[in-house]
Amino acid sequence: MDLGWFRPHLLTHPDHVQHVLRDNTANYVRDGQGMFWRPIRRLLGDGILSDGPIWQASRRNLQPLFSAKHVDSLVDRMADVLASAVAELEQRVVPGQPVDAGVEMSRIVYLTMIKLFFEDRISPEQADRLVPALDAIATSITFRLLVPFVPNYVPMPGDRTFRRAVRTIDEIIFPIVREVRSAPGSGDDIISTLWQARGDSGEPLTEQQVRDDVVAMFGAATETTSVVLTWLWPLLDAHPEMAARLYGEVAAVVGDGRVRREHVPRLRYTRMVLDELLRLYPAGWLFPRTAVATDAIGGVRIKAGSTVLISPFLTHRMPAFWERPLEFDPERFAPESAVHRHRYAYFPFGGGPHQCIGRHVFAAEAPLIVASILSRFRPHVTSGQPRPQAAASLRTGAPVLMTLSPAERRMAA
Ligand code: HEM
């Protein structure tokens, strides 16, 4: 791509994606000094979102908390929070008056993640300050992401909002980080885990490192999930037959009660819908790597130091690998359909050593959220089909507004 002074290579073929993310991963680093990471690094420092030995130590520390088995043990906790979040929404909804789907998805996801990450250490008042600050980060950074070669000392729109948001986040998170060090509680929350971690020479992490990883994890977990789920409602509205099948599954599995852990494996069509949602609207739509040594990909010379861009959004829409790529069709993800697909034709969670550490959290949380909402409501979108807007994640260009009418209740099958 020729962007004037900045000339990154955009890779879309699954073989090339695999080369960078998995086969020759040592040559393609997430470079903290590189242009794309510079704006993000101001918020997150070096840790789980960086590369090299510091990333490796963070990944090693956090991995056990995010294994499929450990996440499964947290599903009851997530289901409890969701039940009260959806009950609260039920109280608030006025028939015929639309709600903003993005705002509601964020609220639900933040409440669930706050419980998961911080147990009861964040008060509702603190959450009310933290959530808009994180939201402000995701949007105020866009300008710098679009022109990553502009140095930080050149002022840009969004900078002041960004700095203010970082201050708010620090005012809330640092005291909690300190509190957990002196009173670790049950010890299986993310901050206690980070305090127990040791570096290569046996030293504990610093306060700053614990803060950086907590904020990085929390930001990555909430922004992505709520953005993806916001795209669901316009798609269901445009495909009533698929929506009806989804409603039918939720009613048959969940019935009249609240969604529980044992329902999740039985929500098979819900999972197919979510997989297809992540194909069309992968929240992590574009991510960069820097080439360490000169290499060749598909006959093209990649010079040492150049930036390589990878985009699940583009690869997921390539006609060479997907029939009718722009159509929403959950059947693509029926268990028997995946067999012939290239591993890197579909990679909403990336791949190789940096593959998303939170994918099991999404796999548990997203069906719970969708089923909790659809067991209570029938959504109807009033704002039309949104278009994607390139930000740090793939947001909708305009708010998605929807009315929520009560769902017919029935007993589970
Ligand atoms: C729909 C939801 C999500 C999507 C689409 C998504 C996407 C991604 C992608 C594409 C990457 C790879 C980035 C790269 O290779 O440079 C990634 C990494 C990461 N994700 Fe997610 N993610 C999601 C949810 C989550 C959740 C729920 C968490 C936390 C609980 C999380 C935490 C992370 C972290 C910490 C990394 C960096 C891992 C590493 O480099 O070792 N993500 N995610």
GROMACS .gro file of C-alpha atoms and ligand atoms in nm:
model
  456
    1MET     CA    1   0.000   0.000   0.000
    2ASP     CA    2   0.137   0.340  -0.091
    3LEU     CA    3   0.034   0.585   0.180
    4GLY     CA    4   0.305   0.830   0.081
    5TRP     CA    5   0.574   0.818   0.346
    6PHE     CA    6   0.430   0.500   0.501
    7ARG     CA    7   0.431   0.188   0.279
    8PRO     CA    8   0.306  -0.118   0.464
    9HIS     CA    9   0.243  -0.456   0.299
   10LEU     CA   10  -0.118  -0.568   0.331
   11LEU     CA   11  -0.144  -0.949   0.334
   12THR     CA   12  -0.476  -1.121   0.274
   13HIS     CA   13  -0.406  -1.472   0.140
   14PRO     CA   14  -0.443  -1.735   0.417
   15ASP     CA   15  -0.104  -1.891   0.327
   16HIS     CA   16   0.063  -1.555   0.381
   17VAL     CA   17  -0.126  -1.489   0.703
   18GLN     CA   18  -0.014  -1.831   0.828
   19HIS     CA   19   0.346  -1.753   0.730
   20VAL     CA   20   0.349  -1.436   0.941
   21LEU     CA   21   0.142  -1.547   1.240
   22ARG     CA   22   0.264  -1.904   1.275
   23ASP     CA   23   0.534  -2.045   1.044
   24ASN     CA   24   0.784  -1.758   1.056
   25THR     CA   25   0.648  -1.586   1.362
   26ALA     CA   26   0.995  -1.506   1.505
   27ASN     CA   27   1.057  -1.274   1.210
   28TYR     CA   28   0.734  -1.075   1.251
   29VAL     CA   29   0.718  -0.899   1.584
   30ARG     CA   30   0.464  -0.681   1.751
   31ASP     CA   31   0.710  -0.403   1.781
   32GLY     CA   32   0.652  -0.162   2.070
   33GLN     CA   33   0.856   0.099   1.888
   34GLY     CA   34   0.672   0.041   1.559
   35MET     CA   35   0.431   0.299   1.432
   36PHE     CA   36   0.107   0.122   1.501
   37TRP     CA   37   0.183   0.034   1.859
   38ARG     CA   38   0.318   0.371   1.960
   39PRO     CA   39  -0.019   0.530   2.042
   40ILE     CA   40  -0.140   0.218   2.224
   41ARG     CA   41   0.182   0.185   2.418
   42ARG     CA   42   0.121   0.522   2.584
   43LEU     CA   43  -0.175   0.360   2.758
   44LEU     CA   44  -0.058   0.004   2.805
   45GLY     CA   45   0.318   0.017   2.850
   46ASP     CA   46   0.498  -0.314   2.787
   47GLY     CA   47   0.323  -0.633   2.878
   48ILE     CA   48   0.074  -0.878   2.733
   49LEU     CA   49   0.017  -0.663   2.423
   50SER     CA   50   0.388  -0.620   2.347
   51ASP     CA   51   0.637  -0.880   2.225
   52GLY     CA   52   0.967  -1.046   2.322
   53PRO     CA   53   1.061  -1.159   2.674
   54ILE     CA   54   0.828  -0.911   2.851
   55TRP     CA   55   0.528  -1.033   2.652
   56GLN     CA   56   0.632  -1.393   2.709
   57ALA     CA   57   0.643  -1.344   3.087
   58SER     CA   58   0.299  -1.178   3.088
   59ARG     CA   59   0.150  -1.448   2.866
   60ARG     CA   60   0.296  -1.719   3.092
   61ASN     CA   61   0.153  -1.548   3.402
   62LEU     CA   62  -0.195  -1.498   3.261
   63GLN     CA   63  -0.243  -1.813   3.054
   64PRO     CA   64  -0.369  -2.040   3.337
   65LEU     CA   65  -0.649  -1.794   3.422
   66PHE     CA   66  -0.779  -1.809   3.065
   67SER     CA   67  -0.759  -2.182   2.988
   68ALA     CA   68  -1.084  -2.344   2.867
   69LYS     CA   69  -1.106  -2.534   3.198
   70HIS     CA   70  -1.060  -2.233   3.422
   71VAL     CA   71  -1.300  -2.020   3.216
   72ASP     CA   72  -1.558  -2.296   3.243
   73SER     CA   73  -1.536  -2.270   3.621
   74LEU     CA   74  -1.624  -1.899   3.596
   75VAL     CA   75  -1.937  -1.941   3.386
   76ASP     CA   76  -2.171  -1.950   3.687
   77ARG     CA   77  -2.027  -1.621   3.808
   78MET     CA   78  -2.082  -1.465   3.463
   79ALA     CA   79  -2.436  -1.605   3.441
   80ASP     CA   80  -2.527  -1.448   3.779
   81VAL     CA   81  -2.411  -1.102   3.672
   82LEU     CA   82  -2.590  -1.136   3.340
   83ALA     CA   83  -2.916  -1.237   3.500
   84SER     CA   84  -2.920  -0.920   3.709
   85ALA     CA   85  -2.802  -0.698   3.421
   86VAL     CA   86  -3.083  -0.825   3.196
   87ALA     CA   87  -3.339  -0.799   3.478
   88GLU     CA   88  -3.231  -0.436   3.526
   89LEU     CA   89  -3.276  -0.374   3.152
   90GLU     CA   90  -3.623  -0.529   3.172
   91GLN     CA   91  -3.716  -0.276   3.442
   92ARG     CA   92  -3.587   0.014   3.237
   93VAL     CA   93  -3.718  -0.066   2.889
   94VAL     CA   94  -4.023   0.133   2.776
   95PRO     CA   95  -4.230  -0.050   2.509
   96GLY     CA   96  -4.180   0.108   2.166
   97GLN     CA   97  -3.894   0.331   2.281
   98PRO     CA   98  -3.560   0.234   2.126
   99VAL     CA   99  -3.244   0.171   2.327
  100ASP     CA  100  -2.890   0.217   2.193
  101ALA     CA  101  -2.766  -0.140   2.134
  102GLY     CA  102  -2.397  -0.036   2.160
  103VAL     CA  103  -2.451   0.129   2.498
  104GLU     CA  104  -2.650  -0.167   2.632
  105MET     CA  105  -2.399  -0.426   2.505
  106SER     CA  106  -2.112  -0.231   2.663
  107ARG     CA  107  -2.296  -0.206   2.993
  108ILE     CA  108  -2.368  -0.578   3.005
  109VAL     CA  109  -2.016  -0.676   2.898
  110TYR     CA  110  -1.847  -0.431   3.138
  111LEU     CA  111  -2.053  -0.552   3.434
  112THR     CA  112  -1.965  -0.914   3.355
  113MET     CA  113  -1.596  -0.842   3.306
  114ILE     CA  114  -1.568  -0.621   3.615
  115LYS     CA  115  -1.695  -0.913   3.822
  116LEU     CA  116  -1.459  -1.152   3.647
  117PHE     CA  117  -1.151  -0.931   3.669
  118PHE     CA  118  -1.200  -0.748   3.996
  119GLU     CA  119  -1.451  -0.956   4.195
  120ASP     CA  120  -1.613  -0.696   4.421
  121ARG     CA  121  -1.325  -0.454   4.441
  122ILE     CA  122  -1.473  -0.198   4.202
  123SER     CA  123  -1.776  -0.012   4.334
  124PRO     CA  124  -2.069   0.078   4.104
  125GLU     CA  125  -1.959   0.447   4.129
  126GLN     CA  126  -1.606   0.359   4.020
  127ALA     CA  127  -1.745   0.148   3.735
  128ASP     CA  128  -1.951   0.447   3.624
  129ARG     CA  129  -1.627   0.648   3.590
  130LEU     CA  130  -1.415   0.368   3.447
  131VAL     CA  131  -1.649   0.267   3.165
  132PRO     CA  132  -1.667   0.607   2.989
  133ALA     CA  133  -1.289   0.649   3.032
  134LEU     CA  134  -1.223   0.319   2.852
  135ASP     CA  135  -1.474   0.412   2.586
  136ALA     CA  136  -1.302   0.749   2.538
  137ILE     CA  137  -0.969   0.569   2.489
  138ALA     CA  138  -1.110   0.348   2.214
  139THR     CA  139  -1.243   0.644   2.015
  140SER     CA  140  -0.988   0.918   2.093
  141ILE     CA  141  -0.702   0.701   1.970
  142THR     CA  142  -0.850   0.659   1.620
  143PHE     CA  143  -0.684   0.964   1.473
  144ARG     CA  144  -0.338   0.851   1.580
  145LEU     CA  145  -0.400   0.499   1.454
  146LEU     CA  146  -0.484   0.638   1.112
  147VAL     CA  147  -0.165   0.845   1.096
  148PRO     CA  148   0.072   0.640   1.310
  149PHE     CA  149   0.384   0.808   1.172
  150VAL     CA  150   0.305   1.141   1.341
  151PRO     CA  151   0.521   1.164   1.657
  152ASN     CA  152   0.352   1.194   1.996
  153TYR     CA  153   0.482   1.550   2.053
  154VAL     CA  154   0.271   1.677   1.760
  155PRO     CA  155  -0.074   1.751   1.907
  156MET     CA  156  -0.367   1.563   1.752
  157PRO     CA  157  -0.743   1.565   1.796
  158GLY     CA  158  -0.836   1.332   2.077
  159ASP     CA  159  -0.508   1.373   2.270
  160ARG     CA  160  -0.653   1.566   2.560
  161THR     CA  161  -0.947   1.325   2.595
  162PHE     CA  162  -0.699   1.039   2.584
  163ARG     CA  163  -0.479   1.185   2.860
  164ARG     CA  164  -0.777   1.263   3.080
  165ALA     CA  165  -0.908   0.907   3.034
  166VAL     CA  166  -0.570   0.755   3.124
  167ARG     CA  167  -0.566   0.966   3.442
  168THR     CA  168  -0.913   0.845   3.542
  169ILE     CA  169  -0.817   0.483   3.478
  170ASP     CA  170  -0.503   0.520   3.691
  171GLU     CA  171  -0.690   0.687   3.976
  172ILE     CA  172  -0.919   0.384   3.996
  173ILE     CA  173  -0.687   0.094   3.912
  174PHE     CA  174  -0.366   0.182   4.103
  175PRO     CA  175  -0.531   0.181   4.450
  176ILE     CA  176  -0.695  -0.155   4.372
  177VAL     CA  177  -0.363  -0.299   4.253
  178ARG     CA  178  -0.203  -0.189   4.584
  179GLU     CA  179  -0.494  -0.316   4.791
  180VAL     CA  180  -0.474  -0.663   4.636
  181ARG     CA  181  -0.100  -0.683   4.712
  182SER     CA  182  -0.166  -0.638   5.082
  183ALA     CA  183  -0.489  -0.846   5.093
  184PRO     CA  184  -0.501  -1.097   4.806
  185GLY     CA  185  -0.847  -1.243   4.889
  186SER     CA  186  -0.933  -1.577   4.724
  187GLY     CA  187  -0.628  -1.534   4.499
  188ASP     CA  188  -0.778  -1.650   4.169
  189ASP     CA  189  -0.857  -1.305   4.028
  190ILE     CA  190  -0.639  -1.143   3.768
  191ILE     CA  191  -0.462  -0.893   3.996
  192SER     CA  192  -0.367  -1.153   4.260
  193THR     CA  193  -0.241  -1.380   3.981
  194LEU     CA  194  -0.018  -1.102   3.851
  195TRP     CA  195   0.117  -1.027   4.199
  196GLN     CA  196   0.207  -1.394   4.245
  197ALA     CA  197   0.393  -1.399   3.913
  198ARG     CA  198   0.773  -1.391   3.909
  199GLY     CA  199   1.008  -1.266   3.637
  200ASP     CA  200   1.292  -1.476   3.494
  201SER     CA  201   1.520  -1.396   3.787
  202GLY     CA  202   1.251  -1.455   4.049
  203GLU     CA  203   1.156  -1.091   4.104
  204PRO     CA  204   0.790  -0.984   4.143
  205LEU     CA  205   0.626  -0.751   3.892
  206THR     CA  206   0.624  -0.379   3.962
  207GLU     CA  207   0.304  -0.189   4.039
  208GLN     CA  208   0.323  -0.034   3.692
  209GLN     CA  209   0.351  -0.374   3.521
  210VAL     CA  210   0.051  -0.512   3.709
  211ARG     CA  211  -0.150  -0.200   3.622
  212ASP     CA  212  -0.048  -0.222   3.254
  213ASP     CA  213  -0.155  -0.583   3.215
  214VAL     CA  214  -0.481  -0.535   3.403
  215VAL     CA  215  -0.578  -0.237   3.188
  216ALA     CA  216  -0.466  -0.413   2.867
  217MET     CA  217  -0.665  -0.726   2.946
  218PHE     CA  218  -0.972  -0.538   3.058
  219GLY     CA  219  -0.969  -0.310   2.754
  220ALA     CA  220  -0.914  -0.602   2.511
  221ALA     CA  221  -1.190  -0.804   2.676
  222THR     CA  222  -1.462  -0.541   2.684
  223GLU     CA  223  -1.424  -0.331   2.369
  224THR     CA  224  -1.402  -0.633   2.135
  225THR     CA  225  -1.693  -0.827   2.281
  226SER     CA  226  -1.938  -0.538   2.302
  227VAL     CA  227  -1.852  -0.417   1.951
  228VAL     CA  228  -1.907  -0.763   1.800
  229LEU     CA  229  -2.239  -0.813   1.979
  230THR     CA  230  -2.368  -0.474   1.862
  231TRP     CA  231  -2.347  -0.600   1.501
  232LEU     CA  232  -2.573  -0.895   1.578
  233TRP     CA  233  -2.904  -0.713   1.605
  234PRO     CA  234  -2.918  -0.552   1.258
  235LEU     CA  235  -2.822  -0.888   1.107
  236LEU     CA  236  -3.104  -1.068   1.287
  237ASP     CA  237  -3.344  -0.798   1.179
  238ALA     CA  238  -3.244  -0.842   0.816
  239HIS     CA  239  -3.273  -1.226   0.835
  240PRO     CA  240  -3.602  -1.308   1.008
  241GLU     CA  241  -3.586  -1.680   0.927
  242MET     CA  242  -3.246  -1.713   1.102
  243ALA     CA  243  -3.367  -1.497   1.388
  244ALA     CA  244  -3.670  -1.726   1.430
  245ARG     CA  245  -3.447  -2.033   1.446
  246LEU     CA  246  -3.228  -1.864   1.706
  247TYR     CA  247  -3.529  -1.760   1.918
  248GLY     CA  248  -3.659  -2.117   1.890
  249GLU     CA  249  -3.331  -2.264   2.015
  250VAL     CA  250  -3.305  -2.023   2.308
  251ALA     CA  251  -3.667  -2.090   2.408
  252ALA     CA  252  -3.621  -2.467   2.385
  253VAL     CA  253  -3.292  -2.474   2.579
  254VAL     CA  254  -3.345  -2.198   2.836
  255GLY     CA  255  -3.724  -2.190   2.867
  256ASP     CA  256  -3.879  -1.973   3.132
  257GLY     CA  257  -3.592  -1.951   3.378
  258ARG     CA  258  -3.255  -1.781   3.362
  259VAL     CA  259  -2.962  -1.891   3.151
  260ARG     CA  260  -2.731  -2.132   3.332
  261ARG     CA  261  -2.395  -2.289   3.268
  262GLU     CA  262  -2.537  -2.623   3.152
  263HIS     CA  263  -2.730  -2.446   2.874
  264VAL     CA  264  -2.416  -2.320   2.698
  265PRO     CA  265  -2.311  -2.646   2.522
  266ARG     CA  266  -2.668  -2.695   2.398
  267LEU     CA  267  -2.687  -2.354   2.229
  268ARG     CA  268  -2.548  -2.495   1.903
  269TYR     CA  269  -2.718  -2.268   1.651
  270THR     CA  270  -2.636  -1.966   1.870
  271ARG     CA  271  -2.270  -2.061   1.838
  272MET     CA  272  -2.297  -2.091   1.458
  273VAL     CA  273  -2.456  -1.745   1.446
  274LEU     CA  274  -2.174  -1.602   1.660
  275ASP     CA  275  -1.904  -1.766   1.446
  276GLU     CA  276  -2.059  -1.615   1.134
  277LEU     CA  277  -2.091  -1.279   1.310
  278LEU     CA  278  -1.716  -1.289   1.382
  279ARG     CA  279  -1.651  -1.371   1.017
  280LEU     CA  280  -1.829  -1.061   0.889
  281TYR     CA  281  -1.740  -0.827   1.176
  282PRO     CA  282  -1.418  -0.939   1.345
  283ALA     CA  283  -1.357  -0.673   1.611
  284GLY     CA  284  -0.978  -0.703   1.572
  285TRP     CA  285  -1.011  -0.618   1.205
  286LEU     CA  286  -0.650  -0.510   1.134
  287PHE     CA  287  -0.325  -0.578   1.317
  288PRO     CA  288   0.037  -0.506   1.233
  289ARG     CA  289   0.372  -0.679   1.255
  290THR     CA  290   0.724  -0.551   1.189
  291ALA     CA  291   0.967  -0.765   0.984
  292VAL     CA  292   1.294  -0.825   1.171
  293ALA     CA  293   1.497  -0.960   0.876
  294THR     CA  294   1.430  -0.931   0.504
  295ASP     CA  295   1.197  -1.207   0.387
  296ALA     CA  296   0.990  -1.301   0.081
  297ILE     CA  297   0.616  -1.371   0.090
  298GLY     CA  298   0.436  -1.493  -0.224
  299GLY     CA  299   0.730  -1.374  -0.435
  300VAL     CA  300   0.727  -1.023  -0.284
  301ARG     CA  301   1.035  -0.895  -0.100
  302ILE     CA  302   0.958  -0.778   0.253
  303LYS     CA  303   1.244  -0.557   0.362
  304ALA     CA  304   1.370  -0.569   0.721
  305GLY     CA  305   1.191  -0.306   0.931
  306SER     CA  306   0.883  -0.282   0.710
  307THR     CA  307   0.529  -0.307   0.843
  308VAL     CA  308   0.305  -0.597   0.748
  309LEU     CA  309  -0.070  -0.555   0.797
  310ILE     CA  310  -0.304  -0.848   0.853
  311SER     CA  311  -0.679  -0.810   0.830
  312PRO     CA  312  -0.928  -1.081   0.928
  313PHE     CA  313  -1.197  -0.846   0.794
  314LEU     CA  314  -1.055  -0.865   0.439
  315THR     CA  315  -0.952  -1.232   0.440
  316HIS     CA  316  -1.295  -1.333   0.574
  317ARG     CA  317  -1.456  -1.164   0.274
  318MET     CA  318  -1.239  -1.303  -0.007
  319PRO     CA  319  -1.444  -1.473  -0.280
  320ALA     CA  320  -1.154  -1.714  -0.343
  321PHE     CA  321  -1.213  -1.869   0.000
  322TRP     CA  322  -1.577  -1.798   0.077
  323GLU     CA  323  -1.887  -1.856  -0.135
  324ARG     CA  324  -2.120  -1.555  -0.134
  325PRO     CA  325  -1.876  -1.384   0.107
  326LEU     CA  326  -2.092  -1.083   0.187
  327GLU     CA  327  -2.399  -1.290   0.281
  328PHE     CA  328  -2.472  -1.368   0.645
  329ASP     CA  329  -2.509  -1.747   0.656
  330PRO     CA  330  -2.451  -1.929   0.988
  331GLU     CA  331  -2.475  -2.266   0.806
  332ARG     CA  332  -2.112  -2.216   0.703
  333PHE     CA  333  -2.028  -2.303   1.062
  334ALA     CA  334  -2.238  -2.618   1.088
  335PRO     CA  335  -1.993  -2.877   1.232
  336GLU     CA  336  -1.960  -3.062   0.898
  337SER     CA  337  -1.878  -2.748   0.693
  338ALA     CA  338  -1.544  -2.654   0.850
  339VAL     CA  339  -1.354  -2.957   0.725
  340HIS     CA  340  -1.222  -2.815   0.397
  341ARG     CA  341  -1.150  -2.464   0.513
  342HIS     CA  342  -0.794  -2.327   0.522
  343ARG     CA  343  -0.700  -2.273   0.889
  344TYR     CA  344  -0.617  -1.910   0.813
  345ALA     CA  345  -0.920  -1.831   0.596
  346TYR     CA  346  -1.097  -1.767   0.929
  347PHE     CA  347  -0.898  -1.619   1.216
  348PRO     CA  348  -1.105  -1.369   1.416
  349PHE     CA  349  -0.882  -1.440   1.718
  350GLY     CA  350  -0.552  -1.424   1.527
  351GLY     CA  351  -0.319  -1.726   1.541
  352GLY     CA  352   0.022  -1.853   1.646
  353PRO     CA  353   0.178  -1.757   1.980
  354HIS     CA  354  -0.016  -1.429   2.005
  355GLN     CA  355  -0.356  -1.590   1.946
  356CYS     CA  356  -0.622  -1.419   2.155
  357ILE     CA  357  -0.587  -1.527   2.517
  358GLY     CA  358  -0.955  -1.442   2.578
  359ARG     CA  359  -1.117  -1.657   2.311
  360HIS     CA  360  -1.258  -1.905   2.565
  361VAL     CA  361  -1.403  -1.613   2.760
  362PHE     CA  362  -1.580  -1.494   2.447
  363ALA     CA  363  -1.696  -1.849   2.367
  364ALA     CA  364  -1.862  -1.875   2.709
  365GLU     CA  365  -1.977  -1.518   2.755
  366ALA     CA  366  -2.128  -1.441   2.414
  367PRO     CA  367  -2.384  -1.727   2.401
  368LEU     CA  368  -2.478  -1.646   2.762
  369ILE     CA  369  -2.541  -1.283   2.673
  370VAL     CA  370  -2.735  -1.357   2.353
  371ALA     CA  371  -2.947  -1.624   2.521
  372SER     CA  372  -3.012  -1.404   2.827
  373ILE     CA  373  -3.137  -1.120   2.607
  374LEU     CA  374  -3.342  -1.338   2.372
  375SER     CA  375  -3.502  -1.532   2.653
  376ARG     CA  376  -3.655  -1.202   2.766
  377PHE     CA  377  -3.685  -0.981   2.458
  378ARG     CA  378  -3.764  -0.969   2.088
  379PRO     CA  379  -3.539  -0.696   1.939
  380HIS     CA  380  -3.638  -0.485   1.643
  381VAL     CA  381  -3.383  -0.248   1.491
  382THR     CA  382  -3.520   0.096   1.403
  383SER     CA  383  -3.201   0.261   1.275
  384GLY     CA  384  -3.135   0.064   0.953
  385GLN     CA  385  -2.821  -0.126   0.854
  386PRO     CA  386  -2.504   0.032   0.996
  387ARG     CA  387  -2.178   0.053   0.804
  388PRO     CA  388  -1.843  -0.040   0.956
  389GLN     CA  389  -1.625   0.236   1.094
  390ALA     CA  390  -1.255   0.172   1.123
  391ALA     CA  391  -1.146   0.252   1.477
  392ALA     CA  392  -0.919   0.058   1.713
  393SER     CA  393  -1.190  -0.207   1.672
  394LEU     CA  394  -1.458  -0.249   1.406
  395ARG     CA  395  -1.734  -0.025   1.541
  396THR     CA  396  -2.066   0.059   1.375
  397GLY     CA  397  -2.053   0.395   1.196
  398ALA     CA  398  -2.379   0.509   1.355
  399PRO     CA  399  -2.557   0.396   1.672
  400VAL     CA  400  -2.775   0.086   1.640
  401LEU     CA  401  -3.115   0.167   1.787
  402MET     CA  402  -3.360  -0.109   1.871
  403THR     CA  403  -3.688  -0.159   2.051
  404LEU     CA  404  -3.720  -0.454   2.286
  405SER     CA  405  -4.060  -0.617   2.319
  406PRO     CA  406  -4.118  -0.897   2.570
  407ALA     CA  407  -4.046  -1.251   2.445
  408GLU     CA  408  -4.314  -1.513   2.482
  409ARG     CA  409  -4.212  -1.736   2.773
  410ARG     CA  410  -4.224  -2.111   2.754
  411MET     CA  411  -4.087  -2.410   2.944
  412ALA     CA  412  -3.750  -2.554   2.836
  413ALA     CA  413  -3.758  -2.877   2.635
  414HEM     C1  414  -1.492  -1.094   2.009
  414HEM     C2  415  -1.400  -1.091   2.096
  414HEM     C3  416  -1.253  -1.082   2.065
  414HEM     C4  417  -1.186  -1.068   1.946
  414HEM     C5  418  -1.245  -1.057   1.806
  414HEM     C6  419  -1.044  -1.069   1.976
  414HEM     C7  420  -0.944  -1.061   1.881
  414HEM     C8  421  -0.809  -1.073   1.907
  414HEM     C9  422  -0.704  -1.082   1.806
  414HEM    C10  423  -0.725  -1.076   1.656
  414HEM    C11  424  -0.586  -1.095   1.871
  414HEM    C12  425  -0.449  -1.112   1.807
  414HEM    C13  426  -0.377  -0.980   1.792
  414HEM    C14  427  -0.240  -0.997   1.733
  414HEM     O1  428  -0.201  -1.107   1.690
  414HEM     O2  429  -0.166  -0.895   1.725
  414HEM    C15  430  -0.616  -1.091   2.013
  414HEM    C16  431  -0.521  -1.095   2.113
  414HEM    C17  432  -0.552  -1.076   2.244
  414HEM     N1  433  -0.678  -1.076   2.303
  414HEM    FE1  434  -0.853  -1.087   2.208
  414HEM     N2  435  -1.028  -1.078   2.112
  414HEM    C18  436  -1.153  -1.088   2.169
  414HEM    C19  437  -1.183  -1.104   2.303
  414HEM    C20  438  -1.091  -1.100   2.402
  414HEM    C21  439  -1.119  -1.119   2.542
  414HEM    C22  440  -1.258  -1.151   2.599
  414HEM    C23  441  -1.000  -1.103   2.607
  414HEM    C24  442  -0.970  -1.112   2.754
  414HEM    C25  443  -1.037  -1.178   2.841
  414HEM    C26  444  -0.897  -1.076   2.507
  414HEM    C27  445  -0.764  -1.052   2.533
  414HEM    C28  446  -0.664  -1.055   2.437
  414HEM    C29  447  -0.522  -1.041   2.468
  414HEM    C30  448  -0.461  -1.015   2.605
  414HEM    C31  449  -0.453  -1.055   2.347
  414HEM    C32  450  -0.300  -1.053   2.326
  414HEM    C33  451  -0.249  -1.193   2.340
  414HEM    C34  452  -0.100  -1.206   2.317
  414HEM     O3  453  -0.040  -1.134   2.239
  414HEM     O4  454  -0.040  -1.295   2.380
  414HEM     N3  455  -0.956  -1.076   2.384
  414HEM     N4  456  -0.753  -1.080   2.033
   0.00000   0.00000   0.00000
